[in-house]
mmCIF file of C-alpha atoms and ligand atoms in Angstrom:
data_model
loop_
_atom_site.group_PDB
_atom_site.id
_atom_site.type_symbol
_atom_site.label_atom_id
_atom_site.label_comp_id
_atom_site.label_asym_id
_atom_site.label_seq_id
_atom_site.Cartn_x
_atom_site.Cartn_y
_atom_site.Cartn_z
ATOM 1 C CA MET A 1 85.556 18.694 24.439
ATOM 2 C CA SER A 2 84.227 21.894 26.030
ATOM 3 C CA ALA A 3 84.972 25.383 24.742
ATOM 4 C CA GLY A 4 87.393 25.737 27.621
ATOM 5 C CA VAL A 5 87.350 26.651 31.280
ATOM 6 C CA ARG A 6 86.306 30.267 31.844
ATOM 7 C CA HIS A 7 87.289 30.827 35.493
ATOM 8 C CA LEU A 8 90.891 31.151 36.651
ATOM 9 C CA TYR A 9 92.184 31.447 40.242
ATOM 10 C CA LEU A 10 95.760 32.416 41.103
ATOM 11 C CA HIS A 11 97.120 32.000 44.606
ATOM 12 C CA LEU A 12 99.646 34.596 45.791
ATOM 13 C CA PRO A 13 100.654 33.341 49.232
ATOM 14 C CA PHE A 14 103.001 36.010 50.579
ATOM 15 C CA CYS A 15 101.913 38.092 53.594
ATOM 16 C CA ALA A 16 103.767 40.670 55.691
ATOM 17 C CA TYR A 17 102.770 38.746 58.820
ATOM 18 C CA ARG A 18 100.527 35.902 59.838
ATOM 19 C CA CYS A 19 97.184 36.748 61.462
ATOM 20 C CA GLY A 20 96.367 34.407 64.345
ATOM 21 C CA TYR A 21 92.994 33.249 62.962
ATOM 22 C CA CYS A 22 94.127 32.446 59.423
ATOM 23 C CA ASP A 23 94.708 28.937 58.068
ATOM 24 C CA PHE A 24 95.072 29.808 54.398
ATOM 25 C CA VAL A 25 98.211 28.679 52.570
ATOM 26 C CA THR A 26 100.473 31.656 53.323
ATOM 27 C CA LEU A 27 104.178 32.464 53.586
ATOM 28 C CA VAL A 28 105.523 35.317 55.636
ATOM 29 C CA GLY A 29 107.791 37.779 53.836
ATOM 30 C CA GLY A 30 109.924 36.702 50.941
ATOM 31 C CA ASP A 31 112.188 39.094 49.070
ATOM 32 C CA ASP A 32 111.790 40.395 45.524
ATOM 33 C CA ALA A 33 113.891 37.530 44.141
ATOM 34 C CA LEU A 34 111.600 34.923 45.727
ATOM 35 C CA HIS A 35 108.478 36.733 44.517
ATOM 36 C CA ARG A 36 109.998 36.759 41.017
ATOM 37 C CA ARG A 37 110.626 33.014 41.136
ATOM 38 C CA TYR A 38 107.113 32.409 42.371
ATOM 39 C CA VAL A 39 105.535 34.502 39.604
ATOM 40 C CA ASP A 40 107.708 32.713 37.033
ATOM 41 C CA ALA A 41 106.489 29.408 38.449
ATOM 42 C CA VAL A 42 102.827 30.452 38.270
ATOM 43 C CA LEU A 43 103.325 31.597 34.674
ATOM 44 C CA THR A 44 104.874 28.218 33.826
ATOM 45 C CA GLU A 45 101.888 26.485 35.380
ATOM 46 C CA LEU A 46 99.586 28.812 33.403
ATOM 47 C CA GLU A 47 101.267 27.743 30.153
ATOM 48 C CA LEU A 48 100.841 24.074 31.109
ATOM 49 C CA GLU A 49 97.134 24.633 31.810
ATOM 50 C CA ARG A 50 96.432 27.042 28.957
ATOM 51 C CA PRO A 51 95.084 24.347 26.600
ATOM 52 C CA GLN A 52 92.203 23.817 29.043
ATOM 53 C CA LEU A 53 91.345 27.506 29.252
ATOM 54 C CA ALA A 54 89.026 29.444 26.970
ATOM 55 C CA PRO A 55 90.844 32.205 25.051
ATOM 56 C CA LEU A 56 88.577 34.801 26.665
ATOM 57 C CA LEU A 57 87.876 34.154 30.339
ATOM 58 C CA GLU A 58 84.849 35.199 32.300
ATOM 59 C CA THR A 59 86.745 35.759 35.546
ATOM 60 C CA VAL A 60 90.218 35.869 37.033
ATOM 61 C CA PHE A 61 90.685 36.021 40.820
ATOM 62 C CA LEU A 62 93.999 36.733 42.544
ATOM 63 C CA GLY A 63 93.649 35.533 46.126
ATOM 64 C CA GLY A 64 96.008 34.954 48.984
ATOM 65 C CA GLY A 65 97.804 35.379 51.082
ATOM 66 C CA THR A 66 98.088 39.028 50.294
ATOM 67 C CA PRO A 67 98.327 39.451 46.512
ATOM 68 C CA THR A 68 99.000 43.187 46.992
ATOM 69 C CA PHE A 69 102.046 42.398 49.155
ATOM 70 C CA THR A 70 103.721 40.737 46.150
ATOM 71 C CA ALA A 71 106.627 42.847 44.834
ATOM 72 C CA SER A 72 104.945 45.397 42.560
ATOM 73 C CA ARG A 73 107.059 44.674 39.496
ATOM 74 C CA GLU A 74 106.173 40.970 39.790
ATOM 75 C CA LEU A 75 102.488 41.622 40.373
ATOM 76 C CA ALA A 76 102.375 43.846 37.277
ATOM 77 C CA ARG A 77 104.220 41.238 35.215
ATOM 78 C CA LEU A 78 101.792 38.529 36.300
ATOM 79 C CA LEU A 79 98.690 40.612 35.594
ATOM 80 C CA ALA A 80 99.989 41.631 32.169
ATOM 81 C CA ALA A 81 100.528 37.978 31.187
ATOM 82 C CA LEU A 82 97.021 36.755 32.035
ATOM 83 C CA PRO A 83 94.417 35.916 29.428
ATOM 84 C CA PRO A 84 91.777 38.637 29.040
ATOM 85 C CA ALA A 85 88.753 38.339 31.335
ATOM 86 C CA ASP A 86 85.522 40.239 31.920
ATOM 87 C CA GLU A 87 86.036 40.403 35.691
ATOM 88 C CA VAL A 88 89.523 40.580 37.227
ATOM 89 C CA THR A 89 89.491 40.669 41.045
ATOM 90 C CA VAL A 90 92.427 41.167 43.401
ATOM 91 C CA GLU A 91 92.309 40.695 47.180
ATOM 92 C CA ALA A 92 93.993 43.561 48.997
ATOM 93 C CA ASN A 93 95.039 44.170 52.591
ATOM 94 C CA PRO A 94 94.281 47.800 53.496
ATOM 95 C CA GLU A 95 97.805 48.731 54.605
ATOM 96 C CA THR A 96 99.246 47.698 51.229
ATOM 97 C CA VAL A 97 97.020 50.004 49.176
ATOM 98 C CA THR A 98 98.891 53.087 47.995
ATOM 99 C CA PRO A 99 98.137 55.392 45.042
ATOM 100 C CA GLU A 100 100.971 53.633 43.122
ATOM 101 C CA LEU A 101 99.442 50.221 43.762
ATOM 102 C CA THR A 102 95.974 51.328 42.651
ATOM 103 C CA ARG A 103 97.448 52.711 39.405
ATOM 104 C CA LEU A 104 99.315 49.440 38.858
ATOM 105 C CA LEU A 105 96.073 47.498 39.302
ATOM 106 C CA SER A 106 93.891 49.618 37.060
ATOM 107 C CA ARG A 107 96.583 49.871 34.351
ATOM 108 C CA ASN A 108 96.813 46.087 34.271
ATOM 109 C CA GLY A 109 93.153 45.292 33.774
ATOM 110 C CA VAL A 110 91.996 44.825 37.374
ATOM 111 C CA ASN A 111 88.390 45.978 37.614
ATOM 112 C CA ARG A 112 87.360 44.667 41.026
ATOM 113 C CA VAL A 113 89.145 44.773 44.404
ATOM 114 C CA SER A 114 88.174 42.931 47.565
ATOM 115 C CA ILE A 115 89.507 44.710 50.649
ATOM 116 C CA GLY A 116 90.033 42.746 53.873
ATOM 117 C CA ALA A 117 88.583 45.268 56.326
ATOM 118 C CA GLN A 118 87.336 42.736 58.951
ATOM 119 C CA SER A 119 86.272 45.441 61.447
ATOM 120 C CA PHE A 120 86.424 49.202 62.004
ATOM 121 C CA HIS A 121 87.212 48.869 65.727
ATOM 122 C CA THR A 122 90.869 49.213 66.696
ATOM 123 C CA ARG A 123 90.283 46.968 69.718
ATOM 124 C CA LEU A 124 88.732 44.152 67.639
ATOM 125 C CA LEU A 125 91.362 44.450 64.928
ATOM 126 C CA GLY A 126 93.859 43.960 67.766
ATOM 127 C CA VAL A 127 92.118 40.730 68.823
ATOM 128 C CA LEU A 128 92.575 39.552 65.214
ATOM 129 C CA ASP A 129 96.285 40.602 65.131
ATOM 130 C CA ARG A 130 95.523 42.856 62.163
ATOM 131 C CA ARG A 131 98.073 45.481 61.227
ATOM 132 C CA ALA A 132 95.645 47.825 59.475
ATOM 133 C CA GLY A 133 93.569 50.227 61.556
ATOM 134 C CA PRO A 134 90.164 51.646 60.590
ATOM 135 C CA GLU A 135 91.825 54.670 58.967
ATOM 136 C CA ASP A 136 93.885 52.370 56.723
ATOM 137 C CA VAL A 137 90.680 50.707 55.519
ATOM 138 C CA ARG A 138 89.072 54.052 54.666
ATOM 139 C CA ARG A 139 92.265 55.342 53.032
ATOM 140 C CA ALA A 140 92.603 52.167 50.923
ATOM 141 C CA PHE A 141 89.010 52.461 49.807
ATOM 142 C CA HIS A 142 89.417 56.114 48.743
ATOM 143 C CA HIS A 143 92.695 55.437 46.898
ATOM 144 C CA LEU A 144 90.984 52.695 44.899
ATOM 145 C CA ARG A 145 88.015 54.934 44.110
ATOM 146 C CA ASP A 146 90.379 57.726 43.058
ATOM 147 C CA ALA A 147 91.991 55.318 40.591
ATOM 148 C CA GLY A 148 88.551 54.820 38.994
ATOM 149 C CA LEU A 149 87.758 51.382 40.433
ATOM 150 C CA ASP A 150 83.985 51.171 40.511
ATOM 151 C CA ASN A 151 83.552 47.633 41.847
ATOM 152 C CA LEU A 152 84.873 47.416 45.404
ATOM 153 C CA SER A 153 84.081 44.811 48.019
ATOM 154 C CA LEU A 154 84.735 44.826 51.762
ATOM 155 C CA ASP A 155 85.233 41.693 53.884
ATOM 156 C CA LEU A 156 83.872 41.917 57.426
ATOM 157 C CA LEU A 157 83.963 39.402 60.262
ATOM 158 C CA TYR A 158 81.385 38.930 62.987
ATOM 159 C CA GLY A 159 81.741 36.879 66.140
ATOM 160 C CA ILE A 160 85.101 38.438 67.035
ATOM 161 C CA PRO A 161 85.590 37.859 70.797
ATOM 162 C CA GLY A 162 84.434 41.006 72.586
ATOM 163 C CA GLN A 163 82.315 42.259 69.645
ATOM 164 C CA SER A 164 78.963 43.360 71.076
ATOM 165 C CA PRO A 165 75.828 43.666 68.918
ATOM 166 C CA SER A 166 76.318 47.437 68.885
ATOM 167 C CA ASP A 167 79.981 46.988 67.815
ATOM 168 C CA LEU A 168 78.688 44.952 64.895
ATOM 169 C CA GLU A 169 76.117 47.648 64.038
ATOM 170 C CA ARG A 170 78.907 50.234 64.032
ATOM 171 C CA ASP A 171 81.066 48.035 61.777
ATOM 172 C CA LEU A 172 78.204 47.676 59.324
ATOM 173 C CA GLU A 173 77.479 51.425 59.417
ATOM 174 C CA GLU A 174 81.126 52.284 58.836
ATOM 175 C CA ALA A 175 81.299 49.872 55.918
ATOM 176 C CA LEU A 176 78.060 51.212 54.407
ATOM 177 C CA ALA A 177 79.274 54.798 54.774
ATOM 178 C CA LEU A 178 81.970 53.995 52.193
ATOM 179 C CA GLY A 179 79.351 52.900 49.645
ATOM 180 C CA PRO A 180 80.935 49.603 48.499
ATOM 181 C CA GLU A 181 79.362 47.740 45.599
ATOM 182 C CA HIS A 182 79.740 44.452 47.473
ATOM 183 C CA LEU A 183 80.174 43.135 51.030
ATOM 184 C CA SER A 184 81.187 39.703 52.340
ATOM 185 C CA CYS A 185 80.352 39.089 56.015
ATOM 186 C CA TYR A 186 81.771 35.927 57.504
ATOM 187 C CA GLU A 187 81.309 34.417 60.921
ATOM 188 C CA LEU A 188 84.788 34.148 62.427
ATOM 189 C CA GLU A 189 85.833 30.506 62.678
ATOM 190 C CA ALA A 190 88.432 29.035 65.005
ATOM 191 C CA LYS A 191 90.475 27.060 62.464
ATOM 192 C CA PRO A 192 92.146 24.045 64.081
ATOM 193 C CA GLY A 193 95.825 24.525 64.768
ATOM 194 C CA THR A 194 95.778 28.335 64.637
ATOM 195 C CA ARG A 195 96.991 30.585 67.481
ATOM 196 C CA PHE A 196 93.502 32.052 67.562
ATOM 197 C CA ALA A 197 91.838 28.652 68.092
ATOM 198 C CA HIS A 198 94.229 28.002 70.949
ATOM 199 C CA THR A 199 93.414 31.299 72.682
ATOM 200 C CA PHE A 200 89.758 31.827 71.787
ATOM 201 C CA GLY A 201 88.418 28.422 70.667
ATOM 202 C CA ASP A 202 86.390 27.849 73.848
ATOM 203 C CA GLU A 203 84.985 31.363 73.746
ATOM 204 C CA LEU A 204 83.733 30.867 70.177
ATOM 205 C CA VAL A 205 81.968 27.681 71.265
ATOM 206 C CA ARG A 206 80.329 29.555 74.188
ATOM 207 C CA GLN A 207 79.115 32.381 71.958
ATOM 208 C CA SER A 208 77.961 30.175 69.069
ATOM 209 C CA GLU A 209 74.243 30.404 69.933
ATOM 210 C CA ALA A 210 74.357 34.186 69.887
ATOM 211 C CA MET A 211 75.736 34.065 66.342
ATOM 212 C CA GLU A 212 72.317 33.380 64.819
ATOM 213 C CA GLY A 213 71.231 36.781 66.116
ATOM 214 C CA TYR A 214 74.376 38.453 64.754
ATOM 215 C CA PHE A 215 73.798 36.883 61.341
ATOM 216 C CA GLU A 216 70.187 38.131 61.265
ATOM 217 C CA ARG A 217 71.403 41.595 62.212
ATOM 218 C CA VAL A 218 73.912 41.557 59.322
ATOM 219 C CA VAL A 219 71.243 40.489 56.827
ATOM 220 C CA GLN A 220 68.620 42.961 58.088
ATOM 221 C CA THR A 221 70.988 45.917 58.145
ATOM 222 C CA LEU A 222 72.459 45.265 54.712
ATOM 223 C CA THR A 223 69.217 44.397 52.937
ATOM 224 C CA GLY A 224 67.642 47.462 54.606
ATOM 225 C CA ALA A 225 70.434 49.569 53.103
ATOM 226 C CA GLY A 226 69.672 48.405 49.545
ATOM 227 C CA TYR A 227 71.910 45.346 49.234
ATOM 228 C CA ARG A 228 70.840 42.046 47.742
ATOM 229 C CA TRP A 229 71.508 39.038 49.987
ATOM 230 C CA TYR A 230 72.433 36.886 47.020
ATOM 231 C CA GLU A 231 74.542 34.265 48.837
ATOM 232 C CA THR A 232 74.674 33.179 52.487
ATOM 233 C CA ALA A 233 77.584 35.501 53.345
ATOM 234 C CA ASN A 234 77.563 37.848 50.346
ATOM 235 C CA PHE A 235 75.693 41.020 49.500
ATOM 236 C CA CYS A 236 75.763 43.338 46.494
ATOM 237 C CA LEU A 237 74.158 46.665 45.799
ATOM 238 C CA ARG A 238 70.768 46.011 44.192
ATOM 239 C CA ALA A 239 70.821 46.385 40.407
ATOM 240 C CA GLU A 240 68.137 49.086 40.487
ATOM 241 C CA LEU A 241 70.381 51.174 42.743
ATOM 242 C CA ALA A 242 73.455 50.482 40.617
ATOM 243 C CA GLY A 243 72.460 51.564 37.108
ATOM 244 C CA ASP A 244 71.227 48.018 36.380
ATOM 245 C CA ARG A 245 74.635 46.435 37.023
ATOM 246 C CA ASP A 246 74.667 42.903 38.358
ATOM 247 C CA LEU A 247 77.295 43.308 41.078
ATOM 248 C CA ARG A 248 77.413 39.721 42.321
ATOM 249 C CA ALA A 249 80.989 38.391 42.507
ATOM 250 C CA ARG A 250 81.092 36.553 39.194
ATOM 251 C CA HIS A 251 84.109 34.463 40.098
ATOM 252 C CA ASN A 252 82.626 33.032 43.273
ATOM 253 C CA LEU A 253 79.273 32.687 41.542
ATOM 254 C CA GLY A 254 81.102 30.322 39.190
ATOM 255 C CA TYR A 255 81.980 28.094 42.189
ATOM 256 C CA TRP A 256 78.466 28.226 43.618
ATOM 257 C CA LEU A 257 76.955 27.336 40.235
ATOM 258 C CA GLY A 258 79.260 24.335 39.878
ATOM 259 C CA ARG A 259 81.264 25.679 36.933
ATOM 260 C CA ASP A 260 84.725 24.356 36.099
ATOM 261 C CA TYR A 261 87.731 26.409 37.240
ATOM 262 C CA VAL A 262 91.503 26.180 37.085
ATOM 263 C CA GLY A 263 93.581 27.199 40.130
ATOM 264 C CA LEU A 264 97.296 28.025 39.922
ATOM 265 C CA GLY A 265 99.885 28.367 42.684
ATOM 266 C CA ILE A 266 100.585 26.546 45.936
ATOM 267 C CA GLY A 267 97.517 25.029 47.573
ATOM 268 C CA ALA A 268 95.268 26.038 44.661
ATOM 269 C CA VAL A 269 92.350 23.786 43.748
ATOM 270 C CA SER A 270 91.037 23.072 40.232
ATOM 271 C CA THR A 271 87.864 21.316 39.139
ATOM 272 C CA VAL A 272 87.609 20.410 35.477
ATOM 273 C CA GLY A 273 85.380 17.853 33.772
ATOM 274 C CA GLY A 274 84.553 15.774 36.818
ATOM 275 C CA LYS A 275 88.083 15.754 38.193
ATOM 276 C CA ARG A 276 89.436 17.807 41.083
ATOM 277 C CA TRP A 277 93.055 18.352 42.018
ATOM 278 C CA ARG A 278 94.819 20.378 44.694
ATOM 279 C CA ASN A 279 98.371 21.621 44.327
ATOM 280 C CA GLY A 280 100.617 20.755 47.254
ATOM 281 C CA PRO A 281 101.143 23.605 49.757
ATOM 282 C CA LYS A 282 104.961 23.439 49.841
ATOM 283 C CA LEU A 283 106.799 26.229 48.066
ATOM 284 C CA GLY A 284 110.006 24.216 47.550
ATOM 285 C CA SER A 285 108.361 21.380 45.644
ATOM 286 C CA TYR A 286 106.155 23.805 43.678
ATOM 287 C CA LEU A 287 109.206 25.741 42.487
ATOM 288 C CA ALA A 288 111.283 22.620 41.815
ATOM 289 C CA ALA A 289 108.600 21.039 39.617
ATOM 290 C CA THR A 290 107.663 24.145 37.629
ATOM 291 C CA GLU A 291 111.307 25.169 37.158
ATOM 292 C CA ALA A 292 111.814 21.753 35.554
ATOM 293 C CA GLY A 293 108.856 22.499 33.274
ATOM 294 C CA SER A 294 106.465 20.072 34.983
ATOM 295 C CA SER A 295 103.173 20.408 36.796
ATOM 296 C CA PRO A 296 103.520 20.755 40.574
ATOM 297 C CA PRO A 297 102.787 17.856 42.937
ATOM 298 C CA ARG A 298 99.037 17.426 43.264
ATOM 299 C CA ASP A 299 96.414 15.422 45.070
ATOM 300 C CA VAL A 300 93.830 14.248 42.573
ATOM 301 C CA GLU A 301 90.291 13.511 43.661
ATOM 302 C CA PRO A 302 87.941 11.942 41.113
ATOM 303 C CA LEU A 303 84.481 13.415 41.608
ATOM 304 C CA ASP A 304 81.877 10.746 41.103
ATOM 305 C CA GLU A 305 78.404 11.708 39.938
ATOM 306 C CA ASP A 306 76.940 11.354 43.422
ATOM 307 C CA VAL A 307 79.425 13.813 44.958
ATOM 308 C CA ARG A 308 78.925 16.282 42.086
ATOM 309 C CA LEU A 309 75.151 16.301 42.478
ATOM 310 C CA ARG A 310 75.340 16.764 46.250
ATOM 311 C CA GLU A 311 77.860 19.554 45.891
ATOM 312 C CA ARG A 312 75.700 21.235 43.277
ATOM 313 C CA LEU A 313 72.788 21.287 45.767
ATOM 314 C CA LEU A 314 74.926 22.237 48.745
ATOM 315 C CA LEU A 315 76.430 25.237 46.972
ATOM 316 C CA GLY A 316 73.406 26.192 44.863
ATOM 317 C CA LEU A 317 71.138 26.433 47.894
ATOM 318 C CA ARG A 318 73.407 29.156 49.306
ATOM 319 C CA LEU A 319 72.089 31.437 46.557
ATOM 320 C CA ASP A 320 68.906 33.487 46.406
ATOM 321 C CA GLU A 321 67.937 32.011 43.015
ATOM 322 C CA PRO A 322 66.440 28.513 42.711
ATOM 323 C CA VAL A 323 68.693 25.571 41.828
ATOM 324 C CA PRO A 324 67.228 23.845 38.723
ATOM 325 C CA LEU A 325 66.288 20.375 39.939
ATOM 326 C CA ALA A 326 66.426 18.490 36.621
ATOM 327 C CA GLY A 327 69.041 15.763 37.051
ATOM 328 C CA LEU A 328 69.620 16.480 40.751
ATOM 329 C CA GLU A 329 66.765 14.265 42.016
ATOM 330 C CA PRO A 330 69.020 11.348 43.107
ATOM 331 C CA ALA A 331 70.783 13.693 45.566
ATOM 332 C CA LEU A 332 67.552 14.872 47.143
ATOM 333 C CA ASP A 333 65.633 13.313 50.019
ATOM 334 C CA ALA A 334 62.028 13.634 48.761
ATOM 335 C CA ALA A 335 60.475 13.048 52.203
ATOM 336 C CA ALA A 336 62.707 15.720 53.773
ATOM 337 C CA LEU A 337 61.808 18.116 50.959
ATOM 338 C CA ALA A 338 58.087 17.618 51.607
ATOM 339 C CA ARG A 339 58.582 18.096 55.358
ATOM 340 C CA LEU A 340 60.777 21.203 55.030
ATOM 341 C CA SER A 341 58.361 22.702 52.466
ATOM 342 C CA ARG A 342 55.483 22.206 54.933
ATOM 343 C CA LEU A 343 57.584 23.937 57.606
ATOM 344 C CA GLY A 344 58.140 26.885 55.251
ATOM 345 C CA LEU A 345 61.916 26.380 55.048
ATOM 346 C CA ALA A 346 62.254 25.268 51.398
ATOM 347 C CA GLU A 347 60.183 25.889 48.287
ATOM 348 C CA GLN A 348 59.933 24.599 44.738
ATOM 349 C CA VAL A 349 59.241 27.106 41.979
ATOM 350 C CA ASP A 350 59.187 26.327 38.236
ATOM 351 C CA GLY A 351 61.317 23.207 38.490
ATOM 352 C CA GLY A 352 63.833 24.839 40.815
ATOM 353 C CA LEU A 353 64.463 24.535 44.545
ATOM 354 C CA SER A 354 65.405 27.292 46.964
ATOM 355 C CA LEU A 355 65.386 27.928 50.679
ATOM 356 C CA THR A 356 62.905 30.475 51.999
ATOM 357 C CA GLU A 357 64.246 33.417 53.988
ATOM 358 C CA ARG A 358 63.718 31.481 57.215
ATOM 359 C CA GLY A 359 65.441 28.456 55.681
ATOM 360 C CA ARG A 360 68.388 30.604 54.615
ATOM 361 C CA PHE A 361 68.845 31.874 58.168
ATOM 362 C CA LEU A 362 69.070 28.266 59.353
ATOM 363 C CA GLY A 363 71.359 27.585 56.372
ATOM 364 C CA GLY A 364 73.562 24.502 56.438
ATOM 365 C CA GLY A 365 71.266 22.469 58.731
ATOM 366 C CA VAL A 366 68.332 22.679 56.311
ATOM 367 C CA THR A 367 70.487 21.827 53.304
ATOM 368 C CA ALA A 368 71.997 18.852 55.130
ATOM 369 C CA GLU A 369 68.489 17.477 55.749
ATOM 370 C CA LEU A 370 67.581 17.866 52.087
ATOM 371 C CA LEU A 371 70.464 15.700 50.913
ATOM 372 C CA ALA A 372 69.682 12.014 50.384
ATOM 373 C CA THR A 373 71.863 9.756 52.537
HETATM 374 C C1 SAM B 401 92.092 34.744 51.804
HETATM 375 S S1 SAM B 401 91.497 35.653 53.139
HETATM 376 C C2 SAM B 401 92.615 36.935 53.210
HETATM 377 C C3 SAM B 401 92.595 38.142 52.387
HETATM 378 C C4 SAM B 401 93.561 39.184 52.864
HETATM 379 N N1 SAM B 401 94.876 38.662 52.981
HETATM 380 C C5 SAM B 401 93.178 39.764 54.201
HETATM 381 O O1 SAM B 401 93.679 39.285 55.205
HETATM 382 O O2 SAM B 401 92.398 40.697 54.206
HETATM 383 C C6 SAM B 401 89.943 36.239 52.604
HETATM 384 C C7 SAM B 401 88.946 36.452 53.695
HETATM 385 O O3 SAM B 401 88.661 35.276 54.410
HETATM 386 C C8 SAM B 401 88.119 35.618 55.673
HETATM 387 N N2 SAM B 401 88.683 34.745 56.701
HETATM 388 C C9 SAM B 401 89.974 34.449 56.895
HETATM 389 N N3 SAM B 401 90.127 33.633 57.979
HETATM 390 C C10 SAM B 401 88.889 33.433 58.477
HETATM 391 C C11 SAM B 401 88.368 32.700 59.604
HETATM 392 N N4 SAM B 401 89.162 32.048 60.440
HETATM 393 N N5 SAM B 401 87.019 32.701 59.803
HETATM 394 C C12 SAM B 401 86.202 33.371 58.964
HETATM 395 N N6 SAM B 401 86.636 34.076 57.898
HETATM 396 C C13 SAM B 401 87.955 34.112 57.656
HETATM 397 C C14 SAM B 401 88.497 37.081 55.950
HETATM 398 O O4 SAM B 401 87.350 37.882 55.994
HETATM 399 C C15 SAM B 401 89.372 37.426 54.760
HETATM 400 O O5 SAM B 401 89.202 38.755 54.348
HETATM 401 S S1 SF4 B 402 94.308 36.821 57.040
HETATM 402 FE FE1 SF4 B 402 95.173 37.643 55.150
HETATM 403 S S2 SF4 B 402 96.967 38.845 55.808
HETATM 404 FE FE2 SF4 B 402 96.408 37.576 57.514
HETATM 405 S S3 SF4 B 402 97.745 35.771 57.291
HETATM 406 FE FE3 SF4 B 402 95.762 35.285 56.317
HETATM 407 S S4 SF4 B 402 96.004 35.792 54.192
HETATM 408 FE FE4 SF4 B 402 97.701 36.786 55.311
#
């Protein structure tokens, strides 16, 4: 029996609107009464899962959806009921961030906020169907700073149709001008079945080769500005520039390091002790089950040793620190490792394996070759 799971995810699915590119489990609108029922349901699920959780957590992450769109009384009630944690992160859409909201967050133990900026160009935000403009992003950032939050992250997207290399440079400059502790930069994906995929899917395929250049530009600009490229798409201010603080996102680091986590809410995934389960995405059945005091409907996926080892490599190699190889050998193709080491794409140091900078730029392809079939 372990000392308990130390990472907790809560899914808050409500959004004011649905962005065309998004395929997360979301629900548009909902009134205060529905938000109250949902928070009650999540708290019931928390009680059912509490025996698995450590009394003091390392991280809590409220993701969405738009957690900051949840009725404020309900959001405060949920935050106040959570077990204590060292890092408590909330995802926020810029247009939802008001001085009242920032006070609510900091009063209730939130010490990290991830703001979905995506871009600072009105035209590109329009392509994404975003409601927030560049001024909303800046205003949200300053409100959070004013409330004393000293660990802020910005999400940016690259590969938005019509985004030129100089548009991307401007987005990065605008983001850097705010001085965030952390940045996540994702390549925009056309998720099957979304409005965006329907309209722009072919264009994303046409521009896919150019994306390698965009990615290199992101990495060069951010590392040049003092950020550590600690994970494929994630950057944090270097410790020596941040009073020795390690500003990596501890919650996501838990996923990348293969730690156990419990996820609550519709569509949330948990991985505990070699077993993975995913809550069903339907609100009705989630509420019905929890209101009857039971766990929600779930798909359970046993994780056999082989899958766990491969996942450990797949995720670990996204990081800038070596993955300890002890025990992972069965998942590794030794001949591919020798070949990729000769090509200067992977390297072994002190019993650990990492990708070189060139290997990290090529990313998934190199890792896929390293995995034994
Ligand atoms: C759970 S989402 C949404 C958070 C928040 N509701 C928002 O919209 O800002 C977290 C992040 O995933 C990224 N994301 C969402 N859809 C994406 C897509 N189709 N391709 C790449 N990144 C995506 C966005 O950068 C977004 O900020
Ligand atoms: S991108 Fe964010 S705001 Fe837009 S629908 Fe998805 S979760 Fe909601």
